[in-house]
JSON list of C-alpha atoms in Angstrom, two decimals:
[
{"chain": "A", "resi": 881, "resn": "MET", "atom": "CA", "xyz": [-31.74, -41.08, 109.63]},
{"chain": "A", "resi": 882, "resn": "ARG", "atom": "CA", "xyz": [-30.31, -37.85, 111.12]},
{"chain": "A", "resi": 883, "resn": "LEU", "atom": "CA", "xyz": [-29.66, -35.15, 108.54]},
{"chain": "A", "resi": 884, "resn": "VAL", "atom": "CA", "xyz": [-28.08, -31.73, 108.99]},
{"chain": "A", "resi": 885, "resn": "VAL", "atom": "CA", "xyz": [-29.36, -28.74, 106.93]},
{"chain": "A", "resi": 886, "resn": "GLY", "atom": "CA", "xyz": [-27.43, -25.51, 106.38]},
{"chain": "A", "resi": 887, "resn": "MET", "atom": "CA", "xyz": [-27.80, -22.63, 103.97]},
{"chain": "A", "resi": 888, "resn": "ILE", "atom": "CA", "xyz": [-25.30, -19.85, 103.05]},
{"chain": "A", "resi": 889, "resn": "ILE", "atom": "CA", "xyz": [-26.28, -18.01, 99.87]},
{"chain": "A", "resi": 890, "resn": "GLN", "atom": "CA", "xyz": [-24.64, -15.08, 98.16]},
{"chain": "A", "resi": 891, "resn": "GLU", "atom": "CA", "xyz": [-24.15, -14.43, 94.46]},
{"chain": "A", "resi": 892, "resn": "THR", "atom": "CA", "xyz": [-21.00, -12.40, 93.90]},
{"chain": "A", "resi": 893, "resn": "ASN", "atom": "CA", "xyz": [-20.81, -9.70, 91.23]},
{"chain": "A", "resi": 894, "resn": "SER", "atom": "CA", "xyz": [-17.03, -9.36, 90.78]},
{"chain": "A", "resi": 895, "resn": "PHE", "atom": "CA", "xyz": [-17.50, -5.93, 89.17]},
{"chain": "A", "resi": 896, "resn": "SER", "atom": "CA", "xyz": [-19.10, -4.50, 92.31]},
{"chain": "A", "resi": 897, "resn": "SER", "atom": "CA", "xyz": [-16.94, -2.50, 94.62]},
{"chain": "A", "resi": 898, "resn": "VAL", "atom": "CA", "xyz": [-19.44, -2.97, 97.52]},
{"chain": "A", "resi": 899, "resn": "SER", "atom": "CA", "xyz": [-18.23, -5.92, 99.55]},
{"chain": "A", "resi": 900, "resn": "THR", "atom": "CA", "xyz": [-20.61, -8.25, 101.40]},
{"chain": "A", "resi": 901, "resn": "SER", "atom": "CA", "xyz": [-20.40, -7.98, 105.18]},
{"chain": "A", "resi": 902, "resn": "ILE", "atom": "CA", "xyz": [-21.89, -9.90, 108.01]},
{"chain": "A", "resi": 903, "resn": "GLN", "atom": "CA", "xyz": [-24.52, -7.13, 108.23]},
{"chain": "A", "resi": 904, "resn": "SER", "atom": "CA", "xyz": [-25.35, -7.79, 104.57]},
{"chain": "A", "resi": 905, "resn": "PHE", "atom": "CA", "xyz": [-26.43, -11.30, 105.50]},
{"chain": "A", "resi": 906, "resn": "LYS", "atom": "CA", "xyz": [-28.25, -10.22, 108.66]},
{"chain": "A", "resi": 907, "resn": "ASP", "atom": "CA", "xyz": [-30.21, -7.58, 106.65]},
{"chain": "A", "resi": 908, "resn": "VAL", "atom": "CA", "xyz": [-31.63, -10.21, 104.25]},
{"chain": "A", "resi": 909, "resn": "MET", "atom": "CA", "xyz": [-31.89, -13.50, 106.29]},
{"chain": "A", "resi": 910, "resn": "PHE", "atom": "CA", "xyz": [-30.09, -14.80, 109.29]},
{"chain": "A", "resi": 911, "resn": "LEU", "atom": "CA", "xyz": [-31.76, -17.74, 111.06]},
{"chain": "A", "resi": 912, "resn": "GLU", "atom": "CA", "xyz": [-30.28, -20.36, 113.37]},
{"chain": "A", "resi": 913, "resn": "GLY", "atom": "CA", "xyz": [-31.41, -23.66, 114.80]},
{"chain": "A", "resi": 914, "resn": "ASP", "atom": "CA", "xyz": [-35.08, -24.18, 115.55]},
{"chain": "A", "resi": 915, "resn": "GLU", "atom": "CA", "xyz": [-36.09, -20.79, 114.15]},
{"chain": "A", "resi": 916, "resn": "ILE", "atom": "CA", "xyz": [-35.26, -22.08, 110.60]},
{"chain": "A", "resi": 917, "resn": "PRO", "atom": "CA", "xyz": [-38.18, -24.52, 110.21]},
{"chain": "A", "resi": 918, "resn": "LEU", "atom": "CA", "xyz": [-40.50, -22.13, 112.07]},
{"chain": "A", "resi": 919, "resn": "LYS", "atom": "CA", "xyz": [-39.79, -19.21, 109.70]},
{"chain": "A", "resi": 920, "resn": "LEU", "atom": "CA", "xyz": [-39.21, -21.06, 106.40]},
{"chain": "A", "resi": 921, "resn": "LYS", "atom": "CA", "xyz": [-41.95, -23.77, 106.49]},
{"chain": "A", "resi": 922, "resn": "ARG", "atom": "CA", "xyz": [-44.37, -23.34, 103.57]},
{"chain": "A", "resi": 923, "resn": "THR", "atom": "CA", "xyz": [-42.08, -20.85, 101.77]},
{"chain": "A", "resi": 924, "resn": "ASN", "atom": "CA", "xyz": [-40.77, -21.14, 98.23]},
{"chain": "A", "resi": 925, "resn": "THR", "atom": "CA", "xyz": [-37.31, -22.16, 99.39]},
{"chain": "A", "resi": 926, "resn": "GLU", "atom": "CA", "xyz": [-34.99, -25.16, 99.28]},
{"chain": "A", "resi": 927, "resn": "VAL", "atom": "CA", "xyz": [-35.32, -25.53, 103.01]},
{"chain": "A", "resi": 928, "resn": "ALA", "atom": "CA", "xyz": [-39.15, -25.80, 102.79]},
{"chain": "A", "resi": 929, "resn": "GLY", "atom": "CA", "xyz": [-38.81, -28.37, 99.98]},
{"chain": "A", "resi": 930, "resn": "PHE", "atom": "CA", "xyz": [-36.42, -30.37, 102.06]},
{"chain": "A", "resi": 931, "resn": "MET", "atom": "CA", "xyz": [-38.78, -30.13, 105.06]},
{"chain": "A", "resi": 932, "resn": "ASP", "atom": "CA", "xyz": [-41.70, -31.46, 103.01]},
{"chain": "A", "resi": 933, "resn": "ARG", "atom": "CA", "xyz": [-39.66, -34.44, 101.82]},
{"chain": "A", "resi": 934, "resn": "VAL", "atom": "CA", "xyz": [-38.10, -35.12, 105.26]},
{"chain": "A", "resi": 935, "resn": "CYS", "atom": "CA", "xyz": [-41.52, -35.08, 106.90]},
{"chain": "A", "resi": 936, "resn": "LYS", "atom": "CA", "xyz": [-42.69, -37.74, 104.48]},
{"chain": "A", "resi": 937, "resn": "GLU", "atom": "CA", "xyz": [-39.56, -39.83, 105.08]},
{"chain": "A", "resi": 938, "resn": "LYS", "atom": "CA", "xyz": [-39.67, -39.34, 108.85]},
{"chain": "A", "resi": 939, "resn": "CYS", "atom": "CA", "xyz": [-36.05, -38.27, 109.10]},
{"chain": "A", "resi": 940, "resn": "ASP", "atom": "CA", "xyz": [-34.64, -36.42, 112.07]},
{"chain": "A", "resi": 941, "resn": "SER", "atom": "CA", "xyz": [-33.51, -32.99, 110.78]},
{"chain": "A", "resi": 942, "resn": "VAL", "atom": "CA", "xyz": [-30.97, -30.70, 112.47]},
{"chain": "A", "resi": 943, "resn": "TYR", "atom": "CA", "xyz": [-31.14, -27.09, 111.31]},
{"chain": "A", "resi": 944, "resn": "THR", "atom": "CA", "xyz": [-27.94, -25.21, 111.66]},
{"chain": "A", "resi": 945, "resn": "LEU", "atom": "CA", "xyz": [-27.80, -21.87, 109.81]},
{"chain": "A", "resi": 946, "resn": "ALA", "atom": "CA", "xyz": [-29.93, -20.31, 107.07]},
{"chain": "A", "resi": 947, "resn": "THR", "atom": "CA", "xyz": [-28.57, -17.07, 105.79]},
{"chain": "A", "resi": 948, "resn": "SER", "atom": "CA", "xyz": [-28.62, -15.08, 102.59]},
{"chain": "A", "resi": 949, "resn": "ALA", "atom": "CA", "xyz": [-27.29, -11.77, 101.28]},
{"chain": "A", "resi": 950, "resn": "SER", "atom": "CA", "xyz": [-28.17, -9.76, 98.18]},
{"chain": "A", "resi": 951, "resn": "SER", "atom": "CA", "xyz": [-26.01, -10.05, 95.14]},
{"chain": "A", "resi": 952, "resn": "SER", "atom": "CA", "xyz": [-23.03, -7.76, 95.69]},
{"chain": "A", "resi": 953, "resn": "GLY", "atom": "CA", "xyz": [-19.23, -7.70, 95.64]},
{"chain": "A", "resi": 954, "resn": "PRO", "atom": "CA", "xyz": [-17.04, -10.37, 97.21]},
{"chain": "A", "resi": 955, "resn": "VAL", "atom": "CA", "xyz": [-17.82, -11.56, 100.72]},
{"chain": "A", "resi": 956, "resn": "GLN", "atom": "CA", "xyz": [-15.54, -10.20, 103.38]},
{"chain": "A", "resi": 957, "resn": "ARG", "atom": "CA", "xyz": [-13.34, -13.00, 104.81]},
{"chain": "A", "resi": 958, "resn": "GLU", "atom": "CA", "xyz": [-14.35, -12.20, 108.35]},
{"chain": "A", "resi": 959, "resn": "ALA", "atom": "CA", "xyz": [-18.04, -12.51, 107.30]},
{"chain": "A", "resi": 960, "resn": "LEU", "atom": "CA", "xyz": [-17.53, -15.95, 105.93]},
{"chain": "A", "resi": 961, "resn": "ASP", "atom": "CA", "xyz": [-15.49, -17.01, 108.94]},
{"chain": "A", "resi": 962, "resn": "PHE", "atom": "CA", "xyz": [-18.29, -15.86, 111.18]},
{"chain": "A", "resi": 963, "resn": "LEU", "atom": "CA", "xyz": [-20.96, -17.71, 109.23]},
{"chain": "A", "resi": 964, "resn": "LEU", "atom": "CA", "xyz": [-18.89, -20.90, 109.10]},
{"chain": "A", "resi": 965, "resn": "SER", "atom": "CA", "xyz": [-18.22, -20.69, 112.87]},
{"chain": "A", "resi": 966, "resn": "ARG", "atom": "CA", "xyz": [-21.97, -20.52, 113.46]},
{"chain": "A", "resi": 967, "resn": "LEU", "atom": "CA", "xyz": [-22.73, -23.39, 111.11]},
{"chain": "A", "resi": 968, "resn": "LEU", "atom": "CA", "xyz": [-19.96, -25.55, 112.56]},
{"chain": "A", "resi": 969, "resn": "ASN", "atom": "CA", "xyz": [-21.03, -24.79, 116.12]},
{"chain": "A", "resi": 970, "resn": "GLN", "atom": "CA", "xyz": [-24.55, -26.08, 115.32]},
{"chain": "A", "resi": 971, "resn": "LEU", "atom": "CA", "xyz": [-23.04, -29.05, 113.45]},
{"chain": "A", "resi": 972, "resn": "GLU", "atom": "CA", "xyz": [-21.03, -30.02, 116.55]},
{"chain": "A", "resi": 973, "resn": "LYS", "atom": "CA", "xyz": [-24.17, -29.87, 118.67]},
{"chain": "A", "resi": 974, "resn": "ALA", "atom": "CA", "xyz": [-25.93, -32.21, 116.26]},
{"chain": "A", "resi": 975, "resn": "GLY", "atom": "CA", "xyz": [-24.00, -35.26, 117.49]},
{"chain": "A", "resi": 976, "resn": "ILE", "atom": "CA", "xyz": [-23.99, -38.36, 115.32]},
{"chain": "A", "resi": 977, "resn": "ILE", "atom": "CA", "xyz": [-25.33, -37.63, 111.83]},
{"chain": "A", "resi": 978, "resn": "ASP", "atom": "CA", "xyz": [-25.98, -39.58, 108.63]},
{"chain": "A", "resi": 979, "resn": "GLY", "atom": "CA", "xyz": [-25.72, -36.77, 106.09]},
{"chain": "A", "resi": 980, "resn": "VAL", "atom": "CA", "xyz": [-25.47, -33.08, 105.42]},
{"chain": "A", "resi": 981, "resn": "TYR", "atom": "CA", "xyz": [-27.60, -30.99, 103.00]},
{"chain": "A", "resi": 982, "resn": "LEU", "atom": "CA", "xyz": [-26.09, -27.58, 102.14]},
{"chain": "A", "resi": 983, "resn": "ILE", "atom": "CA", "xyz": [-27.88, -24.93, 100.18]},
{"chain": "A", "resi": 984, "resn": "CYS", "atom": "CA", "xyz": [-25.60, -22.47, 98.40]},
{"chain": "A", "resi": 985, "resn": "HIS", "atom": "CA", "xyz": [-25.77, -20.36, 95.33]},
{"chain": "A", "resi": 986, "resn": "GLY", "atom": "CA", "xyz": [-22.50, -21.53, 93.90]},
{"chain": "A", "resi": 987, "resn": "SER", "atom": "CA", "xyz": [-20.94, -18.25, 92.69]},
{"chain": "A", "resi": 988, "resn": "MET", "atom": "CA", "xyz": [-19.60, -16.84, 95.91]},
{"chain": "A", "resi": 989, "resn": "LEU", "atom": "CA", "xyz": [-16.22, -15.08, 95.87]},
{"chain": "A", "resi": 990, "resn": "VAL", "atom": "CA", "xyz": [-14.57, -14.27, 99.19]},
{"chain": "A", "resi": 991, "resn": "ASP", "atom": "CA", "xyz": [-11.57, -11.99, 99.91]},
{"chain": "A", "resi": 992, "resn": "LYS", "atom": "CA", "xyz": [-8.51, -14.10, 98.97]},
{"chain": "A", "resi": 993, "resn": "ILE", "atom": "CA", "xyz": [-10.72, -17.18, 98.33]},
{"chain": "A", "resi": 994, "resn": "PRO", "atom": "CA", "xyz": [-11.73, -17.51, 94.68]},
{"chain": "A", "resi": 995, "resn": "ASP", "atom": "CA", "xyz": [-14.31, -20.28, 95.34]},
{"chain": "A", "resi": 996, "resn": "GLY", "atom": "CA", "xyz": [-16.29, -19.44, 98.42]},
{"chain": "A", "resi": 997, "resn": "THR", "atom": "CA", "xyz": [-18.74, -22.27, 97.99]},
{"chain": "A", "resi": 998, "resn": "GLY", "atom": "CA", "xyz": [-15.93, -24.78, 97.51]},
{"chain": "A", "resi": 999, "resn": "HIS", "atom": "CA", "xyz": [-14.35, -23.40, 100.71]},
{"chain": "A", "resi": 1000, "resn": "ILE", "atom": "CA", "xyz": [-17.59, -23.99, 102.65]},
{"chain": "A", "resi": 1001, "resn": "LEU", "atom": "CA", "xyz": [-17.74, -27.54, 101.38]},
{"chain": "A", "resi": 1002, "resn": "GLN", "atom": "CA", "xyz": [-14.13, -28.16, 102.23]},
{"chain": "A", "resi": 1003, "resn": "VAL", "atom": "CA", "xyz": [-14.50, -26.85, 105.80]},
{"chain": "A", "resi": 1004, "resn": "VAL", "atom": "CA", "xyz": [-17.66, -28.95, 106.40]},
{"chain": "A", "resi": 1005, "resn": "ARG", "atom": "CA", "xyz": [-16.01, -32.04, 104.88]},
{"chain": "A", "resi": 1006, "resn": "GLU", "atom": "CA", "xyz": [-12.97, -31.61, 107.17]},
{"chain": "A", "resi": 1007, "resn": "LYS", "atom": "CA", "xyz": [-15.34, -31.37, 110.13]},
{"chain": "A", "resi": 1008, "resn": "ILE", "atom": "CA", "xyz": [-17.48, -34.42, 109.38]},
{"chain": "A", "resi": 1009, "resn": "GLY", "atom": "CA", "xyz": [-14.93, -36.68, 107.80]},
{"chain": "A", "resi": 1010, "resn": "LEU", "atom": "CA", "xyz": [-14.99, -38.67, 104.58]},
{"chain": "A", "resi": 1011, "resn": "ASN", "atom": "CA", "xyz": [-17.70, -41.21, 105.40]},
{"chain": "A", "resi": 1012, "resn": "ILE", "atom": "CA", "xyz": [-20.70, -38.90, 105.74]},
{"chain": "A", "resi": 1013, "resn": "PRO", "atom": "CA", "xyz": [-22.35, -37.78, 102.50]},
{"chain": "A", "resi": 1014, "resn": "ILE", "atom": "CA", "xyz": [-22.79, -34.12, 101.66]},
{"chain": "A", "resi": 1015, "resn": "VAL", "atom": "CA", "xyz": [-25.53, -33.09, 99.22]},
{"chain": "A", "resi": 1016, "resn": "VAL", "atom": "CA", "xyz": [-25.43, -29.54, 97.79]},
{"chain": "A", "resi": 1017, "resn": "SER", "atom": "CA", "xyz": [-28.07, -27.62, 95.85]},
{"chain": "A", "resi": 1018, "resn": "LEU", "atom": "CA", "xyz": [-26.84, -24.74, 93.67]},
{"chain": "A", "resi": 1019, "resn": "ASP", "atom": "CA", "xyz": [-28.41, -22.11, 91.51]},
{"chain": "A", "resi": 1020, "resn": "LEU", "atom": "CA", "xyz": [-28.87, -23.54, 88.03]},
{"chain": "A", "resi": 1021, "resn": "HIS", "atom": "CA", "xyz": [-26.43, -21.25, 86.29]},
{"chain": "A", "resi": 1022, "resn": "ALA", "atom": "CA", "xyz": [-23.76, -21.46, 89.04]}
]
């Protein structure tokens, strides 16, 4: 089984006037491809939990993007577009896949997009089609 893993996390505080930029993500965490399992193995993260389970199941994992920003105001549209382009680029390189695991917070607002997480899911769904399952983990209160 070939599974794709991606992570885009940001919790929006709609009262904050400080928008979340690409640099906001790069300042906290911005990993791509093979550096994801190298840096996140044995950490207290969803990615590490997935890796532990995948190793036991002997699945082939393709790591795309793992990025996170601190809680702040809405994400700038160009920042989300940049992150999605990086994730989709890695997804295209993955070839034939059996499923996608996305790690999100679930309360992301983006300029002119009221549901940033929903937008991420929609874009990935459009890319992979209707027949490949997508599993998403969200923060409990989101």
